Each structure stands twice: as C-alpha cells, then as structure tokens.
N, CA, C and O atoms as a GROMACS GRO file, in nm:
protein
  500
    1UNK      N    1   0.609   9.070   0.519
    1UNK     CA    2   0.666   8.936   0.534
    1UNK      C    3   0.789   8.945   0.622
    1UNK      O    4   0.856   9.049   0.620
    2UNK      N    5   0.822   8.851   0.695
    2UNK     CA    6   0.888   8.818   0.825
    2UNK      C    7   1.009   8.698   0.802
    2UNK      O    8   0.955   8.589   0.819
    3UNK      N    9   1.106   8.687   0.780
    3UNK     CA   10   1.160   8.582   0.787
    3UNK      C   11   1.270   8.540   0.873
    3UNK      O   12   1.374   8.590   0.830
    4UNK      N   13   1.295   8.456   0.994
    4UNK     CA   14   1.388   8.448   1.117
    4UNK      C   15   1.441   8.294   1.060
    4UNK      O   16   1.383   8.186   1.069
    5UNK      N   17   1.556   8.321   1.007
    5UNK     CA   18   1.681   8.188   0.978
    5UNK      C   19   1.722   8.135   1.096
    5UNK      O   20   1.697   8.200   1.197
    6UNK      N   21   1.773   8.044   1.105
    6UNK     CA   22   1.823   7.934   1.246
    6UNK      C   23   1.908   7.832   1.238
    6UNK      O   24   1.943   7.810   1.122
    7UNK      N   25   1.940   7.785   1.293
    7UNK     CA   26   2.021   7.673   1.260
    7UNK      C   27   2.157   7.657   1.238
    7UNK      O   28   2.199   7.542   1.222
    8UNK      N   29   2.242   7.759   1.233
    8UNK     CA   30   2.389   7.742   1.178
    8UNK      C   31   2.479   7.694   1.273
    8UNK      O   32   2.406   7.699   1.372
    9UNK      N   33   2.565   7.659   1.306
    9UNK     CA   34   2.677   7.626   1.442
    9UNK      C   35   2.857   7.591   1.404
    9UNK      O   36   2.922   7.633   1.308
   10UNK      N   37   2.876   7.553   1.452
   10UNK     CA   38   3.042   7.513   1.447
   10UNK      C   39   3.041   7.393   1.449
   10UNK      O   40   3.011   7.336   1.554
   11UNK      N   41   3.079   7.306   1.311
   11UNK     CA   42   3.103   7.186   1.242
   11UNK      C   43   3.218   7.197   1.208
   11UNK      O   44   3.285   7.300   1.200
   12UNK      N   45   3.268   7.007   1.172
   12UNK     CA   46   3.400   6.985   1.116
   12UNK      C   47   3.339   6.953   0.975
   12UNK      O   48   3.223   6.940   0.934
   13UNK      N   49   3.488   6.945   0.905
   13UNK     CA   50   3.451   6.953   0.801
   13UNK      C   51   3.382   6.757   0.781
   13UNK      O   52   3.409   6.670   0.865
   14UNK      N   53   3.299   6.731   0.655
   14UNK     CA   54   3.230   6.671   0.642
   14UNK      C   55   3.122   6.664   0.716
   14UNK      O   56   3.077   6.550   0.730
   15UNK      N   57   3.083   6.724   0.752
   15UNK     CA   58   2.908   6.728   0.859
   15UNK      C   59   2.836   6.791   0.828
   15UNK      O   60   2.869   6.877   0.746
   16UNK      N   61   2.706   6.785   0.871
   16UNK     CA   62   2.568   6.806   0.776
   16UNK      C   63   2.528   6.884   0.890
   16UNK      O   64   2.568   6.875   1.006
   17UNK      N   65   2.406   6.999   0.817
   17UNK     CA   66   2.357   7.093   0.881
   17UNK      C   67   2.235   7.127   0.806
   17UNK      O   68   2.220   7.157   0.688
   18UNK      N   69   2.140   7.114   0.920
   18UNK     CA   70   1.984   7.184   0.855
   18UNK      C   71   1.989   7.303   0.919
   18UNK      O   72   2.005   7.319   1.040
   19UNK      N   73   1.972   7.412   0.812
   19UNK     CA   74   1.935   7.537   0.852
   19UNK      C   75   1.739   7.592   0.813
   19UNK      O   76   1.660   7.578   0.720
   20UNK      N   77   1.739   7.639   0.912
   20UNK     CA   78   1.551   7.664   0.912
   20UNK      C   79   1.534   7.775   0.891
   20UNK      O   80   1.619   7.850   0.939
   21UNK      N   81   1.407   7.843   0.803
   21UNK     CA   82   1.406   7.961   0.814
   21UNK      C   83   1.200   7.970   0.827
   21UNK      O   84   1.108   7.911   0.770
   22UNK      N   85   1.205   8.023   0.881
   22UNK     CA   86   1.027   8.044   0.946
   22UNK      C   87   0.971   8.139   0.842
   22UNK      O   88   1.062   8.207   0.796
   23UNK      N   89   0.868   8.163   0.795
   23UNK     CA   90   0.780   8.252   0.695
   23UNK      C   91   0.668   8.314   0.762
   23UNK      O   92   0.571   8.239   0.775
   24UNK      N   93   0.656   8.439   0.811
   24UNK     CA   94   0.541   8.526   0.902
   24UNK      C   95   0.483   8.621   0.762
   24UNK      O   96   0.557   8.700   0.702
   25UNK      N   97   0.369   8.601   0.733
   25UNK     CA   98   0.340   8.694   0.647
   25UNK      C   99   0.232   8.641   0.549
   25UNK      O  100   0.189   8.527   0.566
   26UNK      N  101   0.184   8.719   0.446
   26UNK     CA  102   0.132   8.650   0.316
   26UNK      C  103   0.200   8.586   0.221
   26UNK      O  104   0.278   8.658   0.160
   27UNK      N  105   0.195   8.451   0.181
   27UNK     CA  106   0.259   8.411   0.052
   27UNK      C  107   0.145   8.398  -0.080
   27UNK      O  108   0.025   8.426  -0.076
   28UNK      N  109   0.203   8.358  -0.164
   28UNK     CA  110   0.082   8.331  -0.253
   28UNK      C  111   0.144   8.204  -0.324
   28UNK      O  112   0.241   8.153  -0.268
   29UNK      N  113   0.089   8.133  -0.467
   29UNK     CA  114   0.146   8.067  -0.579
   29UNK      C  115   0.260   8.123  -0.636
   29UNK      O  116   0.337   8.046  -0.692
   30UNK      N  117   0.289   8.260  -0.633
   30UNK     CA  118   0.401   8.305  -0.690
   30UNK      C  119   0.524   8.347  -0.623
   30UNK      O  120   0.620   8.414  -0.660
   31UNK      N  121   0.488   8.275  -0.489
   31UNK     CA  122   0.624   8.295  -0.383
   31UNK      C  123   0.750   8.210  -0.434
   31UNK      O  124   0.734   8.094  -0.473
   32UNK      N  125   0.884   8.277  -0.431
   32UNK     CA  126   1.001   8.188  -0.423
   32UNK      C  127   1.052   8.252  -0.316
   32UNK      O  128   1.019   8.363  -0.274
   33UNK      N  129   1.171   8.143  -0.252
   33UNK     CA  130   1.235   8.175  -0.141
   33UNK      C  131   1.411   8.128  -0.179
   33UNK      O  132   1.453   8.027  -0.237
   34UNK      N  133   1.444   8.180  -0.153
   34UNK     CA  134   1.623   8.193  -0.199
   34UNK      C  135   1.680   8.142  -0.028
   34UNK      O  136   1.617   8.150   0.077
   35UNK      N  137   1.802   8.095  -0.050
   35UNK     CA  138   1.912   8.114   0.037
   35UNK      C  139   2.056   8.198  -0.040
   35UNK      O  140   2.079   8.210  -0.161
   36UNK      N  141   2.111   8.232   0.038
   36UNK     CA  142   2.228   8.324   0.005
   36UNK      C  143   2.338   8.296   0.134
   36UNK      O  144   2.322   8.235   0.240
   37UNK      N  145   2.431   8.352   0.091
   37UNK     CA  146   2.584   8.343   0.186
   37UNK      C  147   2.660   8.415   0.147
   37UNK      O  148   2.691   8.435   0.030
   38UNK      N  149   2.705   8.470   0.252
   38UNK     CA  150   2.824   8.570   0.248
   38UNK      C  151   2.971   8.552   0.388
   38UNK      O  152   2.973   8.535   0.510
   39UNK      N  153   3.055   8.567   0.298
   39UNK     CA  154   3.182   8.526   0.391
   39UNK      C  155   3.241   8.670   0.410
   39UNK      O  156   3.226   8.753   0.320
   40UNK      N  157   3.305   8.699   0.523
   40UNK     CA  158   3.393   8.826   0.525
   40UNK      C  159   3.466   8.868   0.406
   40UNK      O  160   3.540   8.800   0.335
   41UNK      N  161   3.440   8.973   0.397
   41UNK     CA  162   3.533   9.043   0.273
   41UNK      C  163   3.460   9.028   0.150
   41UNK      O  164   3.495   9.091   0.050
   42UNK      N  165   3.336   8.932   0.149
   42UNK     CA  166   3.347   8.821  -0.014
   42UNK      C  167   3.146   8.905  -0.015
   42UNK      O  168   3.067   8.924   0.077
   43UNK      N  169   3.139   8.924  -0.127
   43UNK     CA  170   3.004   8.961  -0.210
   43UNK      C  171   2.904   8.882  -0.131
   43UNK      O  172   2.976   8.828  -0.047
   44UNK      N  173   2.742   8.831  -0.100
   44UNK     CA  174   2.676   8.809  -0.085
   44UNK      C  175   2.618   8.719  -0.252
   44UNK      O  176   2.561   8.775  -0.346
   45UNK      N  177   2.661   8.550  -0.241
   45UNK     CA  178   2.614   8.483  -0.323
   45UNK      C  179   2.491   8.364  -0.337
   45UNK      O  180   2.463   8.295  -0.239
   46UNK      N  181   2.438   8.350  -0.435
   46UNK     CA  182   2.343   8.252  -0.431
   46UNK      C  183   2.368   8.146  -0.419
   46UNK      O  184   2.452   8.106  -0.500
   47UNK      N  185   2.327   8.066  -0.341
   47UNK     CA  186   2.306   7.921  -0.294
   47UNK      C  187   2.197   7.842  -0.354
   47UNK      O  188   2.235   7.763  -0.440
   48UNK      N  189   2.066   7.844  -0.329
   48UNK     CA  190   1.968   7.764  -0.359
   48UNK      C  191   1.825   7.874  -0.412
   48UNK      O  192   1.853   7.994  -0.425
   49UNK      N  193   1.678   7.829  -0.440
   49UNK     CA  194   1.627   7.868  -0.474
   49UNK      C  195   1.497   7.784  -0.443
   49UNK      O  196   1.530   7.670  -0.411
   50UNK      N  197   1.380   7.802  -0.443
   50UNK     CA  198   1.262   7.702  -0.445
   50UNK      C  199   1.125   7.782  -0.492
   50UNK      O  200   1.124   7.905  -0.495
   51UNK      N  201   1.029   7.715  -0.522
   51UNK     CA  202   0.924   7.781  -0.565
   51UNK      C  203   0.853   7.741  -0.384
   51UNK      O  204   0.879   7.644  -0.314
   52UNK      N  205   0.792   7.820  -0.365
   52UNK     CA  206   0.706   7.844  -0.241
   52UNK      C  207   0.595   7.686  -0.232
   52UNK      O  208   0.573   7.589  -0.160
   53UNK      N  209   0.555   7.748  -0.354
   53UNK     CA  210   0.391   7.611  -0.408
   53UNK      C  211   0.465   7.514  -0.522
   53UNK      O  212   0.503   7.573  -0.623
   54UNK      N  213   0.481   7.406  -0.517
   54UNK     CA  214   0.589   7.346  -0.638
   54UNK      C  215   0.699   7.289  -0.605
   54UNK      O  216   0.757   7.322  -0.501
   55UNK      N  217   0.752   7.181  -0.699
   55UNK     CA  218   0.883   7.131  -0.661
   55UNK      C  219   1.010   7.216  -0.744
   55UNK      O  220   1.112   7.149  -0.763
   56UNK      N  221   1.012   7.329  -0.783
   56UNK     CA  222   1.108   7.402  -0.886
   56UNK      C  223   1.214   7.418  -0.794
   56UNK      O  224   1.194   7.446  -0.676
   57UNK      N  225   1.316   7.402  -0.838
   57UNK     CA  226   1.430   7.444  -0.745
   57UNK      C  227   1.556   7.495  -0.853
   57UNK      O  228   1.558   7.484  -0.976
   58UNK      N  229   1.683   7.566  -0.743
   58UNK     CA  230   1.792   7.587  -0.854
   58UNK      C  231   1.914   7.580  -0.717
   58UNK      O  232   1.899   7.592  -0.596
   59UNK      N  233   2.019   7.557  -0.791
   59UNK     CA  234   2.119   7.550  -0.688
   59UNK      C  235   2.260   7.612  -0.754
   59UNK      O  236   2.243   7.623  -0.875
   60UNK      N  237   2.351   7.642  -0.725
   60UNK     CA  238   2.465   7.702  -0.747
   60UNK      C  239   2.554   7.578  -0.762
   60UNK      O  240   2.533   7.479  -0.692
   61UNK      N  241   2.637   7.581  -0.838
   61UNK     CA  242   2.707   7.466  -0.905
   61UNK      C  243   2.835   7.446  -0.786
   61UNK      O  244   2.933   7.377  -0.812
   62UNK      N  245   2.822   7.505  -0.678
   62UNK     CA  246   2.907   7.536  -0.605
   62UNK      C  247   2.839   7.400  -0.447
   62UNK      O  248   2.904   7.327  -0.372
   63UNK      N  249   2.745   7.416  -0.455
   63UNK     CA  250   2.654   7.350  -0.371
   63UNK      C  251   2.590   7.199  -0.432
   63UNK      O  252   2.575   7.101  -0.359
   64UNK      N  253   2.568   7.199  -0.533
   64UNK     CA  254   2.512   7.093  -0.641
   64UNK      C  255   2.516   6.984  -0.540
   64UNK      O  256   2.590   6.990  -0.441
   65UNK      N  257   2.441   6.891  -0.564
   65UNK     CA  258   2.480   6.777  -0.488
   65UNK      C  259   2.494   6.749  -0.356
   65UNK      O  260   2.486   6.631  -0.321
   66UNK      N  261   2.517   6.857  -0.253
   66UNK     CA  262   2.529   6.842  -0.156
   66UNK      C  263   2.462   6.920  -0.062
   66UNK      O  264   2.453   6.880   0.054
   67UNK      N  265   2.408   7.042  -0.101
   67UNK     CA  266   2.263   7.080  -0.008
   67UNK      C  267   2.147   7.075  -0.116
   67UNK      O  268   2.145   7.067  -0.239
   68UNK      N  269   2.042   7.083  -0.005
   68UNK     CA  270   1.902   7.050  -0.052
   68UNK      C  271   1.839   7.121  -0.037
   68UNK      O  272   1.818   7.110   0.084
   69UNK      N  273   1.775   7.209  -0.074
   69UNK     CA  274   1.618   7.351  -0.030
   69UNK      C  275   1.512   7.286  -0.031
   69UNK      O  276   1.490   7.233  -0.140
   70UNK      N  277   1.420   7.264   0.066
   70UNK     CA  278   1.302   7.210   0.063
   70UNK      C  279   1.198   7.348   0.122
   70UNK      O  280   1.231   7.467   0.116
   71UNK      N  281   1.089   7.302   0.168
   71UNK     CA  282   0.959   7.361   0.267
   71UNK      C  283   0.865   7.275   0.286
   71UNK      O  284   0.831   7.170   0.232
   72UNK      N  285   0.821   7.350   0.386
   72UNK     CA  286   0.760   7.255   0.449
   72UNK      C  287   0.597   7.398   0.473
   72UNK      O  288   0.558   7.454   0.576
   73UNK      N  289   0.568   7.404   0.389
   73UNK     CA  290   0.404   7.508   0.385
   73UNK      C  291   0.350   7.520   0.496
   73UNK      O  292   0.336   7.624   0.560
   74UNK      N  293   0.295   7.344   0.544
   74UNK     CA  294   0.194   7.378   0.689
   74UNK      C  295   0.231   7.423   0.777
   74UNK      O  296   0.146   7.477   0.848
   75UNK      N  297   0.415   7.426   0.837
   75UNK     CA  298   0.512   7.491   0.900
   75UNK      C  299   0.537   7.636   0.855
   75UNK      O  300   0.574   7.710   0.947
   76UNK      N  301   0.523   7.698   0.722
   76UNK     CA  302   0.553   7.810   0.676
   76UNK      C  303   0.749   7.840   0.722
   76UNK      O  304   0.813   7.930   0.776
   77UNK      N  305   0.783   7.689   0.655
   77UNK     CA  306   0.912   7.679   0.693
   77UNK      C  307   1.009   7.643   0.609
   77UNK      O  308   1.010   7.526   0.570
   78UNK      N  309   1.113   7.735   0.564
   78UNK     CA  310   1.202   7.676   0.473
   78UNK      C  311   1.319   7.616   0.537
   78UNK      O  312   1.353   7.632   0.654
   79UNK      N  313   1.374   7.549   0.454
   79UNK     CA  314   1.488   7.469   0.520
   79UNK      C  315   1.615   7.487   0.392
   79UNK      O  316   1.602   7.517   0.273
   80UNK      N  317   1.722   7.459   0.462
   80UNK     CA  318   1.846   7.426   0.364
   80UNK      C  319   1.926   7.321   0.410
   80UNK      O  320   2.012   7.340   0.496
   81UNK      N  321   1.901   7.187   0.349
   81UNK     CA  322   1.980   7.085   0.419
   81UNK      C  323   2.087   7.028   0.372
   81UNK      O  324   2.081   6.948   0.279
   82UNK      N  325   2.214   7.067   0.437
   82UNK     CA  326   2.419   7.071   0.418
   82UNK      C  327   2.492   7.002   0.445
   82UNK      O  328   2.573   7.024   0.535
   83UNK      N  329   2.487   6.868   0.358
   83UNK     CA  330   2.573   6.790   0.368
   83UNK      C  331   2.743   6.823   0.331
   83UNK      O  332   2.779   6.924   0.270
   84UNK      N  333   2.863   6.687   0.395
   84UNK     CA  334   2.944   6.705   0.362
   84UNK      C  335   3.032   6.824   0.348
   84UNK      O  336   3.128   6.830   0.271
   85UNK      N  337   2.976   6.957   0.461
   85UNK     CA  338   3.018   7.046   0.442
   85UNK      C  339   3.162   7.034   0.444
   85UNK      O  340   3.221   6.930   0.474
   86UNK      N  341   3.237   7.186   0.396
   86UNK     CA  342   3.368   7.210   0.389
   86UNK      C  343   3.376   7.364   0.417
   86UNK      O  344   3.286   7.448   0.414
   87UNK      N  345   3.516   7.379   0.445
   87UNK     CA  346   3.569   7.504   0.508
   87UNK      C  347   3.540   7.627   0.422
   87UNK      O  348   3.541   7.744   0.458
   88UNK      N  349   3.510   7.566   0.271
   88UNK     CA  350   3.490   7.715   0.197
   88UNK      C  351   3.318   7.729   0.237
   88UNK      O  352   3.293   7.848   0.256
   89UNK      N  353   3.203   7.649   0.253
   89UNK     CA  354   3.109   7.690   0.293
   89UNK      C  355   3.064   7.794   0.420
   89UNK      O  356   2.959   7.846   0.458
   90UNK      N  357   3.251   7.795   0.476
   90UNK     CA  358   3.156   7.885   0.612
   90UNK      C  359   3.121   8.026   0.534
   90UNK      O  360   3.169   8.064   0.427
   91UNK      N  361   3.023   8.095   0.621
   91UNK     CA  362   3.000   8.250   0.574
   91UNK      C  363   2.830   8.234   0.674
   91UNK      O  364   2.768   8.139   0.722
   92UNK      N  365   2.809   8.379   0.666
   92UNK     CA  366   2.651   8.376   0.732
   92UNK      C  367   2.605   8.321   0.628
   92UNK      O  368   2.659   8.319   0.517
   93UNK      N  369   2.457   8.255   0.673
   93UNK     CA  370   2.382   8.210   0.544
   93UNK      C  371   2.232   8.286   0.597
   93UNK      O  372   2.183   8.288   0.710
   94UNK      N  373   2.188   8.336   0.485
   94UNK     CA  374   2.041   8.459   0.484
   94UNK      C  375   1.938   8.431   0.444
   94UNK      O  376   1.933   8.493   0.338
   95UNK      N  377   1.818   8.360   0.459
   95UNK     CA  378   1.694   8.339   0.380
   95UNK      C  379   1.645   8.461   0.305
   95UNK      O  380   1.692   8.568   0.345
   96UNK      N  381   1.568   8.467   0.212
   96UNK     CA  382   1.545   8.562   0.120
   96UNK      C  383   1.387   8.540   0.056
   96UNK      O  384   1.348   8.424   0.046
   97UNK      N  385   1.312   8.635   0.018
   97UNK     CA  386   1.198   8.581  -0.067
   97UNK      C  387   1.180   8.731  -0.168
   97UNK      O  388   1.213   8.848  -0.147
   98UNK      N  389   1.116   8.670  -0.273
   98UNK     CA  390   1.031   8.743  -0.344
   98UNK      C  391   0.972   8.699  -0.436
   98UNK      O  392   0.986   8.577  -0.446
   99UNK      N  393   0.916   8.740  -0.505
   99UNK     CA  394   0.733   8.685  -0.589
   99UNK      C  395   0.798   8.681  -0.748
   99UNK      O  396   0.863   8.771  -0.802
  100UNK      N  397   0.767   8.570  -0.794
  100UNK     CA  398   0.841   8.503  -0.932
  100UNK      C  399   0.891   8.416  -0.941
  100UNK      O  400   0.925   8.368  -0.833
  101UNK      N  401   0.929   8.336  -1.065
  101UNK     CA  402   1.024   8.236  -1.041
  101UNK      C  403   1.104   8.320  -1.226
  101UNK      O  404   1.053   8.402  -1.304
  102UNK      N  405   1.203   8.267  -1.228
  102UNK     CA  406   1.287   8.364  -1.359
  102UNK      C  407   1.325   8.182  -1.392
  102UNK      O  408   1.320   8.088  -1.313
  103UNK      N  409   1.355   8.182  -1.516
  103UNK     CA  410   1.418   8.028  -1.601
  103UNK      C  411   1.589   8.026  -1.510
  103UNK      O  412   1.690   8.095  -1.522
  104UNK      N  413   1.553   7.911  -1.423
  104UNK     CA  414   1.746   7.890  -1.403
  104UNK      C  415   1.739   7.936  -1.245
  104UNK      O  416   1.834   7.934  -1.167
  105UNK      N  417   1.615   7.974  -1.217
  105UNK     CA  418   1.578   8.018  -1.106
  105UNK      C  419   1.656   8.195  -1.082
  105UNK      O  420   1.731   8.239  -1.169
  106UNK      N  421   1.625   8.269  -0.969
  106UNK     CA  422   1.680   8.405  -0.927
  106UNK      C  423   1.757   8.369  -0.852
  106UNK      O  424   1.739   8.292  -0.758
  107UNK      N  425   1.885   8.440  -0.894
  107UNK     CA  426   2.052   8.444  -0.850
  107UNK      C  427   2.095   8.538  -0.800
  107UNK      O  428   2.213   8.533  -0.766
  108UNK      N  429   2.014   8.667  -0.774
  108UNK     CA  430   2.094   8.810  -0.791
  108UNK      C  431   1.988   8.847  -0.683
  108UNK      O  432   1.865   8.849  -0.679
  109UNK      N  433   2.142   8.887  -0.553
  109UNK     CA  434   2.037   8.912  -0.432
  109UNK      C  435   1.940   9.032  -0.485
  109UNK      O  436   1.827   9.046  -0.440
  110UNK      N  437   1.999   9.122  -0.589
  110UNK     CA  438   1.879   9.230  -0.569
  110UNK      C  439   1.752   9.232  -0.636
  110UNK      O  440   1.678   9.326  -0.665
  111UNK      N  441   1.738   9.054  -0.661
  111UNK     CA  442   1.581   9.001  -0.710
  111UNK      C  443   1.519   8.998  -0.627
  111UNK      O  444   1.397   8.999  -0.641
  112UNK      N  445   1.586   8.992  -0.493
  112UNK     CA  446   1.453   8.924  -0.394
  112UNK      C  447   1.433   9.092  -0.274
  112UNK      O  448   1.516   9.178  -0.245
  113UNK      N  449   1.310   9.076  -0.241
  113UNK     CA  450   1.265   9.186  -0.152
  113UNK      C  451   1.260   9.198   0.012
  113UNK      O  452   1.243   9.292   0.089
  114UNK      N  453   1.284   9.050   0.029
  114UNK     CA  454   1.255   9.000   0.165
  114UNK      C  455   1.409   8.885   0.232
  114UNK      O  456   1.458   8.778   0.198
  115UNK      N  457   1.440   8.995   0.348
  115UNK     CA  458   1.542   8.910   0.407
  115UNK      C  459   1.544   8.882   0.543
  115UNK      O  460   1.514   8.959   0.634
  116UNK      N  461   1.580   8.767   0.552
  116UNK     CA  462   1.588   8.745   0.720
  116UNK      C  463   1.689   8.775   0.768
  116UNK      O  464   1.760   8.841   0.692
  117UNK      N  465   1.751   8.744   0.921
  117UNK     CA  466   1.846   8.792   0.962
  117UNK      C  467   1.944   8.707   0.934
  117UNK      O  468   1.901   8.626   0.852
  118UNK      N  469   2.074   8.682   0.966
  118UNK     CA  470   2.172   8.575   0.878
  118UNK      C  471   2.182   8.466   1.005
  118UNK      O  472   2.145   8.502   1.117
  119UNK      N  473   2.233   8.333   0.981
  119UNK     CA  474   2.241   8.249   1.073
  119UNK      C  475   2.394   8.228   1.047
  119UNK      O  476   2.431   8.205   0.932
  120UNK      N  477   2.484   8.234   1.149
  120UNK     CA  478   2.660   8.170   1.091
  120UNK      C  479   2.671   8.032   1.095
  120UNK      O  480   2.615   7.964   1.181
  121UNK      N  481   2.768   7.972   0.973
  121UNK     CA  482   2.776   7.858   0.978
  121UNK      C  483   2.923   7.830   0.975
  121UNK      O  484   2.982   7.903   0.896
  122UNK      N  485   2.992   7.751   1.035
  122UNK     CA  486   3.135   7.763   1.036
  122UNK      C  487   3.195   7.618   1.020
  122UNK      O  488   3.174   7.537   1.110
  123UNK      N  489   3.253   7.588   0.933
  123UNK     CA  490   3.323   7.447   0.894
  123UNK      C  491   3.470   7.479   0.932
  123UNK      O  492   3.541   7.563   0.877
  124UNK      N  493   3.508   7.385   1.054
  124UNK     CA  494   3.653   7.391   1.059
  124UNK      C  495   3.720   7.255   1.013
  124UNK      O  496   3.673   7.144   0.987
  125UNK      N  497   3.832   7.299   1.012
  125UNK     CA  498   3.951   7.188   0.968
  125UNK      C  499   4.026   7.112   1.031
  125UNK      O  500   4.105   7.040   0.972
   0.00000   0.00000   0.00000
C-alpha cells in the first residue's frame, strides 16, 4: 500500500484547508485510515480516524468540530477537511493506514502500518 498526502500551504489564521491523501494498493472492509501531525520538537499526534468501508470516525478533542475525515472509495482518496484553522494547528500533517478499527477509534501512531509522506500546513498570525 501506497499513500501520497497533498494539499497543505500557508494560511491565515481562520481559513480552511482540504488536505488529500491518494490510496495505491489493496484495501479491504477492514481498512482504517488515520491522519496524524507533528510540529517541530513536539511527538507525532492523532488527529482523525475513519473506517475505509463505513461512516465510523474519531477525532481528537483538539480538532472536534472543526476538521472533518471523509473518503471518497471510487477516488481511493482520503481527505481531511480544516476549518477555522489556528496557529497551534501548523505541523506536517501524515496520512496513515492499517487494518482494524479499536472502540474510540486508533490513536497511537504505532497502530497503523502504512504512511505517506507528510504535507506542511502553516497557520500564520
């Protein structure tokens, strides 16, 4: 499995951003796909979550409300859509996958097996 993220750029703060991430590979019913972010200096944290086949989702209480994880299957395309951003959201942001879904969804990058390359997203002030 293959995954190439896209989409990030240099925003002010309050502005919205779809980030894309493409899926090359086999999925099945038991695919989930994660987003993650990491800022200089700072751990690699969870953002969102989705079931591949399904509407299951999970989000970080940090994000709640204001981005969205969707897909789009016939595209083999995930998305993360970022409203209202703010300056603590900048950091690369990383698509992720692996096979399961856990209650509360998977939080812990070293659940998932599959990463794309990171896309930067930068909220200034």
């Amino acid at each position: 499995v293959q995954l190439q993220a896209s989409g990030g750029g240099l925003v002010q703060v309050g502005s919205s951003l779809r980030l894309s991430c493409v899926v090359s590979g086999r999925t099945n019913s038991n695919y989930v796909m994660g987003w993650f972010r990491q800022a200089p200096g700072k751990e690699r944290e969870f953002v969102a979550a989705t079931r591949w086949y399904g509407g299951t989702t999970a989000y970080a209480d940090s994000v709640k409300g204001r981005f969205t994880i969707s897909r789009d299957n016939a595209k083999n395309t995930l998305y993360l859509q970022m409203n209202n951003l703010r300056p603590e959201d900048t950091a690369g942001y990383y698509c992720s996958s692996r096979e399961g879904w856990v209650a509360g969804g998977p939080r812990r990058s070293s659940e998932y097996r599959y990463w794309g390359q990171g896309t930067q997203v930068t909220v200034s002030s």
